[in-house]
Tab-separated table of C-alpha atoms in Angstrom:
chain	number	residue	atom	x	y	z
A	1	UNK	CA	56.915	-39.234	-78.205
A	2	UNK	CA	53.529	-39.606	-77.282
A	3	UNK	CA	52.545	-42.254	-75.331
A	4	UNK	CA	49.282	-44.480	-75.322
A	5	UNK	CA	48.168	-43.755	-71.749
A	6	UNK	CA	46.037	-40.818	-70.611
A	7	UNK	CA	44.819	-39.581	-67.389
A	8	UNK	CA	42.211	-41.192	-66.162
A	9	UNK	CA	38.969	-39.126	-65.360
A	10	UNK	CA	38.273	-39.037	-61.582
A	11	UNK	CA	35.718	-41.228	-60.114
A	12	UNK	CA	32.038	-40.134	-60.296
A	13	UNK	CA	32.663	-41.013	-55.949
A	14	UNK	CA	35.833	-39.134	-55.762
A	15	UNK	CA	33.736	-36.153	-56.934
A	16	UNK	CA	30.709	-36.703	-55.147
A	17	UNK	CA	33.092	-36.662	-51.905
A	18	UNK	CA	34.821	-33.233	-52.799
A	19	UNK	CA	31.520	-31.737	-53.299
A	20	UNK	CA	29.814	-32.742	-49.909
A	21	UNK	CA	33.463	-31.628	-48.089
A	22	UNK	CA	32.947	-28.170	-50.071
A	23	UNK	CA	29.550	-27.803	-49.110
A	24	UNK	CA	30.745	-29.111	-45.069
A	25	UNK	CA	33.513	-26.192	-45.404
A	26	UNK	CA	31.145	-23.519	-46.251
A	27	UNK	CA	28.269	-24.134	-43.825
A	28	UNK	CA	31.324	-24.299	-40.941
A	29	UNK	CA	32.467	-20.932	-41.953
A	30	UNK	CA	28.796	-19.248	-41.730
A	31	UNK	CA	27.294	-21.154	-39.337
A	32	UNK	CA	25.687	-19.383	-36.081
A	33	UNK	CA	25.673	-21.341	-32.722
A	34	UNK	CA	24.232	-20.104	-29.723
A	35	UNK	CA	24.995	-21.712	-26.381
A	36	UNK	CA	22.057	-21.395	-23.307
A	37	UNK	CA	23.638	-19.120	-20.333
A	38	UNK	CA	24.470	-19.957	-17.036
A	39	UNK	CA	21.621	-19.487	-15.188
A	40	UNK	CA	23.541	-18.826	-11.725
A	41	UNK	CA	25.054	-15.845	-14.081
A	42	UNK	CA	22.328	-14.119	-15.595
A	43	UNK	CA	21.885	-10.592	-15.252
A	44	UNK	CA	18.152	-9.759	-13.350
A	45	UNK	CA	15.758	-7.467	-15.294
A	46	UNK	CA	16.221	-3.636	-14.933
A	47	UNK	CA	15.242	-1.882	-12.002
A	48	UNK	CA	12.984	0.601	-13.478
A	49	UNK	CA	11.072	-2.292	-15.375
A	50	UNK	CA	7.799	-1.777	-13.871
A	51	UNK	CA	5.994	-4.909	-11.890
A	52	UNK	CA	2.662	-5.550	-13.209
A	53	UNK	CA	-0.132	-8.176	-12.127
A	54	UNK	CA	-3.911	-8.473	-11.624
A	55	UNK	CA	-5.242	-9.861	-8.927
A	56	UNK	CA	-8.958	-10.907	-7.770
A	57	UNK	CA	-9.495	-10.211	-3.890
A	58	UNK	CA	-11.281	-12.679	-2.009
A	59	UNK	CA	-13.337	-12.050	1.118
A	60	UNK	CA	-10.923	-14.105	3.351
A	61	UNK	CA	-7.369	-12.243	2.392
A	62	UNK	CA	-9.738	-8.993	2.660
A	63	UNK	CA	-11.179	-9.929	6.562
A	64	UNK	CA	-7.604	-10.851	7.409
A	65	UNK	CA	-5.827	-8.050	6.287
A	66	UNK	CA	-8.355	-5.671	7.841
A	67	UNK	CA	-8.272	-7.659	10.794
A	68	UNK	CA	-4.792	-7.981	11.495
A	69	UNK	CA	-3.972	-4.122	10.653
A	70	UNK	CA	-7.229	-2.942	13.104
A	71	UNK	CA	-5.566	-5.122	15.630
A	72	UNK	CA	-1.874	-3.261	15.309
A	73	UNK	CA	-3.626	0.246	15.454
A	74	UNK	CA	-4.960	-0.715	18.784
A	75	UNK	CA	-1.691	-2.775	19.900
A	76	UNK	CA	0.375	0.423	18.875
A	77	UNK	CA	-2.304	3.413	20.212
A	78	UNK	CA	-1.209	5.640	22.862
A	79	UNK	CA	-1.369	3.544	26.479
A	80	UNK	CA	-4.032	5.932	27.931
A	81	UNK	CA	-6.205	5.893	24.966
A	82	UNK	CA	-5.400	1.348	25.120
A	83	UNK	CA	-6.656	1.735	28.747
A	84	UNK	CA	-9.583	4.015	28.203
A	85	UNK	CA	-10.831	1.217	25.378
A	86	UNK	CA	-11.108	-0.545	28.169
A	87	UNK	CA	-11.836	0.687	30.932
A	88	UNK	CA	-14.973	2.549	29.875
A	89	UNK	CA	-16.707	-0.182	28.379
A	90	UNK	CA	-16.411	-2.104	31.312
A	91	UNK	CA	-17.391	0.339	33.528
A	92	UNK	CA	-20.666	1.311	31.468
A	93	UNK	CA	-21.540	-2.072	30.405
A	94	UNK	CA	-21.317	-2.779	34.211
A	95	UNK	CA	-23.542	-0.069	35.223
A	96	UNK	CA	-26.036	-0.700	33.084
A	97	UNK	CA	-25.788	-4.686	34.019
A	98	UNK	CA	-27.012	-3.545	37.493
A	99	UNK	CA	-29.440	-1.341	36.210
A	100	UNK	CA	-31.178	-3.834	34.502
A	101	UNK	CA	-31.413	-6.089	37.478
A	102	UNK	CA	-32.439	-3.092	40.159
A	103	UNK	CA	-35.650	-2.441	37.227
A	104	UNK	CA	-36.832	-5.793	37.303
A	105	UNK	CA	-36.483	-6.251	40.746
A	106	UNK	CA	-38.216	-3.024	41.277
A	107	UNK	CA	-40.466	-4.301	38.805
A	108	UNK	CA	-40.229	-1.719	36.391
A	109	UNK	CA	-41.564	-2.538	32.878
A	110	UNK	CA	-40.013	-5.336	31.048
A	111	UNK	CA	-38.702	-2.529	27.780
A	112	UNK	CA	-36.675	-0.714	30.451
A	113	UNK	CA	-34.890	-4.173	31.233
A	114	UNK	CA	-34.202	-4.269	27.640
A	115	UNK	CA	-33.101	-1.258	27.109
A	116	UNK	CA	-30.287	-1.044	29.362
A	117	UNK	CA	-29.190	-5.111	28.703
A	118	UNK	CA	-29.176	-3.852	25.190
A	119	UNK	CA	-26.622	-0.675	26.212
A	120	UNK	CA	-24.455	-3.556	28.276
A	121	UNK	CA	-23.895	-5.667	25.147
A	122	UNK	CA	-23.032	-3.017	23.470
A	123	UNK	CA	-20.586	-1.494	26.032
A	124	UNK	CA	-18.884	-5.048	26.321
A	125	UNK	CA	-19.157	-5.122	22.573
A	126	UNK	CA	-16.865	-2.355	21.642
A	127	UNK	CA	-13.778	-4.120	23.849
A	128	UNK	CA	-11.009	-5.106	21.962
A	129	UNK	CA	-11.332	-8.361	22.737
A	130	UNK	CA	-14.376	-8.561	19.969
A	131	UNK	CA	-12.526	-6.955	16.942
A	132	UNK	CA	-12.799	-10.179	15.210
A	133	UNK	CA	-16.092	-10.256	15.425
A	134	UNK	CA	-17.225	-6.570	14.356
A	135	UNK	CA	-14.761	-6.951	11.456
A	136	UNK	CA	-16.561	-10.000	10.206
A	137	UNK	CA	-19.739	-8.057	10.922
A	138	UNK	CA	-18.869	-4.473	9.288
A	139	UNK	CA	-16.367	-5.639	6.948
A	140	UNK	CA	-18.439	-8.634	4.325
A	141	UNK	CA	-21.085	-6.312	3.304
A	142	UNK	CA	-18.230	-3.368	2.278
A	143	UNK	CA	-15.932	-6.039	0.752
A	144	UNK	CA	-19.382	-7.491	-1.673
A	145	UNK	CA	-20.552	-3.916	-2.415
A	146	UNK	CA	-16.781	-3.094	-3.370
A	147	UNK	CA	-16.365	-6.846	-5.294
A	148	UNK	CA	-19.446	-5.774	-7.561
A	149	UNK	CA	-17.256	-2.879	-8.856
A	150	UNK	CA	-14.039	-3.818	-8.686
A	151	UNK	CA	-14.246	-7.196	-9.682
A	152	UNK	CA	-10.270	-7.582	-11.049
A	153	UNK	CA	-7.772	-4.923	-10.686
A	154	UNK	CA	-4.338	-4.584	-13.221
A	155	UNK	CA	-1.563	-3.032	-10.993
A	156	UNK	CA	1.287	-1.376	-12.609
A	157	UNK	CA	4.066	-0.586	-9.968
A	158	UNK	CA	7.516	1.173	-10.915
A	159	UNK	CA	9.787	3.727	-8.794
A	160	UNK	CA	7.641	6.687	-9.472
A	161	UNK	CA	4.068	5.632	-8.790
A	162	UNK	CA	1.854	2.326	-7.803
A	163	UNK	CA	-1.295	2.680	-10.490
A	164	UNK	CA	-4.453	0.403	-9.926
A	165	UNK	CA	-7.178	0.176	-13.074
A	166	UNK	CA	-10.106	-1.644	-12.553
A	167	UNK	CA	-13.755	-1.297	-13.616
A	168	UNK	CA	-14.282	1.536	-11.066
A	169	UNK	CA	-11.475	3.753	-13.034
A	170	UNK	CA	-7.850	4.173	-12.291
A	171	UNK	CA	-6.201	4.737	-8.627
A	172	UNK	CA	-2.539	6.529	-9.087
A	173	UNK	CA	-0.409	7.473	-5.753
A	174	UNK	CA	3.181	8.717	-6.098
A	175	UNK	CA	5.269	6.669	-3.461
A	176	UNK	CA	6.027	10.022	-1.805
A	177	UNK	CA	2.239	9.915	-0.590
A	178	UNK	CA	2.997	6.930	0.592
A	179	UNK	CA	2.500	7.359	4.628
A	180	UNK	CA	3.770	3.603	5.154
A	181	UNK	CA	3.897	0.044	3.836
A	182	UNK	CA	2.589	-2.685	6.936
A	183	UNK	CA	3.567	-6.282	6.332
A	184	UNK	CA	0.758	-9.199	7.420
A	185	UNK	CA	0.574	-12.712	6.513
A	186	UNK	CA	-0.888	-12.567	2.965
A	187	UNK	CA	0.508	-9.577	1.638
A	188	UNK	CA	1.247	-5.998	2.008
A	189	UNK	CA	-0.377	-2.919	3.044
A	190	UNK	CA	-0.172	0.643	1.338
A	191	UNK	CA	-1.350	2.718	3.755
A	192	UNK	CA	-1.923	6.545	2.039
A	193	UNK	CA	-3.062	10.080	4.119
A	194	UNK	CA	-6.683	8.699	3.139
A	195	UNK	CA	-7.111	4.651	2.087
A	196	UNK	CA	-4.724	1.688	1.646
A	197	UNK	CA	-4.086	-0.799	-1.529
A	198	UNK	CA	-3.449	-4.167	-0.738
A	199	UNK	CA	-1.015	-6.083	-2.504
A	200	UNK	CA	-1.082	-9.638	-2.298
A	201	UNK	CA	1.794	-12.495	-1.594
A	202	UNK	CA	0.400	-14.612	-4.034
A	203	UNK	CA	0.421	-12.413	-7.391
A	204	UNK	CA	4.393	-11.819	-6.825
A	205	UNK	CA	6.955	-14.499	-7.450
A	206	UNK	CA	10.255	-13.848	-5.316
A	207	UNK	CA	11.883	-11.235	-7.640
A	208	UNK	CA	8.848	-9.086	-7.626
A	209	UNK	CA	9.219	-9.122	-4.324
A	210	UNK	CA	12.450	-8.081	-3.818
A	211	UNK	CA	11.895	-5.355	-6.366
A	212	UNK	CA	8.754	-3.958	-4.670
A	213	UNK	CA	10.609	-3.649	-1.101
A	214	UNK	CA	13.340	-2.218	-3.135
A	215	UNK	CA	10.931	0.589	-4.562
A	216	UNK	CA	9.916	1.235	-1.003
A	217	UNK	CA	13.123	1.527	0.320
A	218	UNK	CA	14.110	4.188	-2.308
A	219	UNK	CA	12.028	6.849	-0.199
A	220	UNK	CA	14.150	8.257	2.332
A	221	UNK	CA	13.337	7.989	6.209
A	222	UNK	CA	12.223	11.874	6.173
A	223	UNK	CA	8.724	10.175	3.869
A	224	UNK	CA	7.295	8.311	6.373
A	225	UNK	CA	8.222	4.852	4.861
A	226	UNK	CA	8.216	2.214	6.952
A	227	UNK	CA	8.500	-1.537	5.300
A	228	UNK	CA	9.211	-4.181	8.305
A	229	UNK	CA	11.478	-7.119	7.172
């Protein structure tokens, strides 16, 4: 009736094996995996996120930039005011050219000579043709007297406002002051009813860009906005 062999016990390996597939099972049901997105399908940041960099101006992006936008106001003035820059300065730095040469001739004394060769460089001076050169001249001592106080600047641009904080204190514009927005070779120009703000190419990468002609853009026509392409 009762027989002589019994079960035997299972293998200390046998149970080893069920315990590590237990342990497998549970981990697989709990287990969290997160795959990296397509990057061609990523979704940009919000559009009221606001752009912010800081930026340290240099003398050379500040002579070009004030050189190239002195140079559209007189491409872009009225043509009688264009021919009147320079027109007049010929004429007087003429005149006083022969002046100069009828005094010494008439041997007048020599600070009279000076004088009026003095007015003639001026006169030729002021033609357009030397903007470079007055900029350069005018603009470096204005640029190092503005550097000592405003030595970086933090910018904080969004849809309502572009903000600039620097040592000086804080300058804060709505973009319906904004008058227009010029475009030159190292950045853009906020021009206001009084001032500009420069903002440079190189603190925005491309999306920044895109983002801060999109802010511009959001004024209507009727503001005065004008961002070229």
């Amino acid at each position: 009736m009762f027989g002589t062999s019994h079960p035997q016990p299972p293998h200390r390996k046998e149970v080893a094996m069920q315990i590590v597939q237990q342990q497998r099972k549970s981990f697989a049901s709990t287990e969290l995996t997160v795959d990296m997105p397509d990057a061609s399908r990523v979704a940009p940041p919000p559009d009221d996120l606001p752009i912010r960099f800081s930026v340290a101006y240099t003398l050379g992006e500040y002579l070009s930039m004030v050189r190239e936008h002195t140079g559209f106001l007189l491409r872009h003035a009225v043509p009688e005011v264009r021919r009147r820059r320079v027109l007049v300065p010929l004429a007087l730095g003429t005149a006083a050219c022969v002046l100069a040469l009828a005094a010494l001739l008439a041997g007048a004394s020599g600070w009279m000579s000076g004088l009026l060769l003095a007015a003639a460089a001026l006169a030729f001076g002021s033609l357009p043709g030397t903007v470079g050169f007055w900029v350069v001249l005018l603009a470096t001592p204005f640029f190092l007297l503005k550097k000592r106080r405003m030595q970086v600047c933090d910018f904080t641009i969004d849809r309502a406002a572009i903000a600039r904080s620097s040592k000086a204190g804080e300058f804060r514009r709505g973009w319906n002051e904004v008058k227009g927005v010029r475009s030159y070779s190292r950045g853009y120009l906020v021009l206001f009813e009084r001032g500009a703000v420069p903002i440079r190419f190189r603190c925005l990468d491309g999306v920044q860009l895109e983002r801060l002609r999109a802010f511009a853009l959001g004024r209507s026509a009727a503001d005065g906005i004008t961002l070229p392409a």
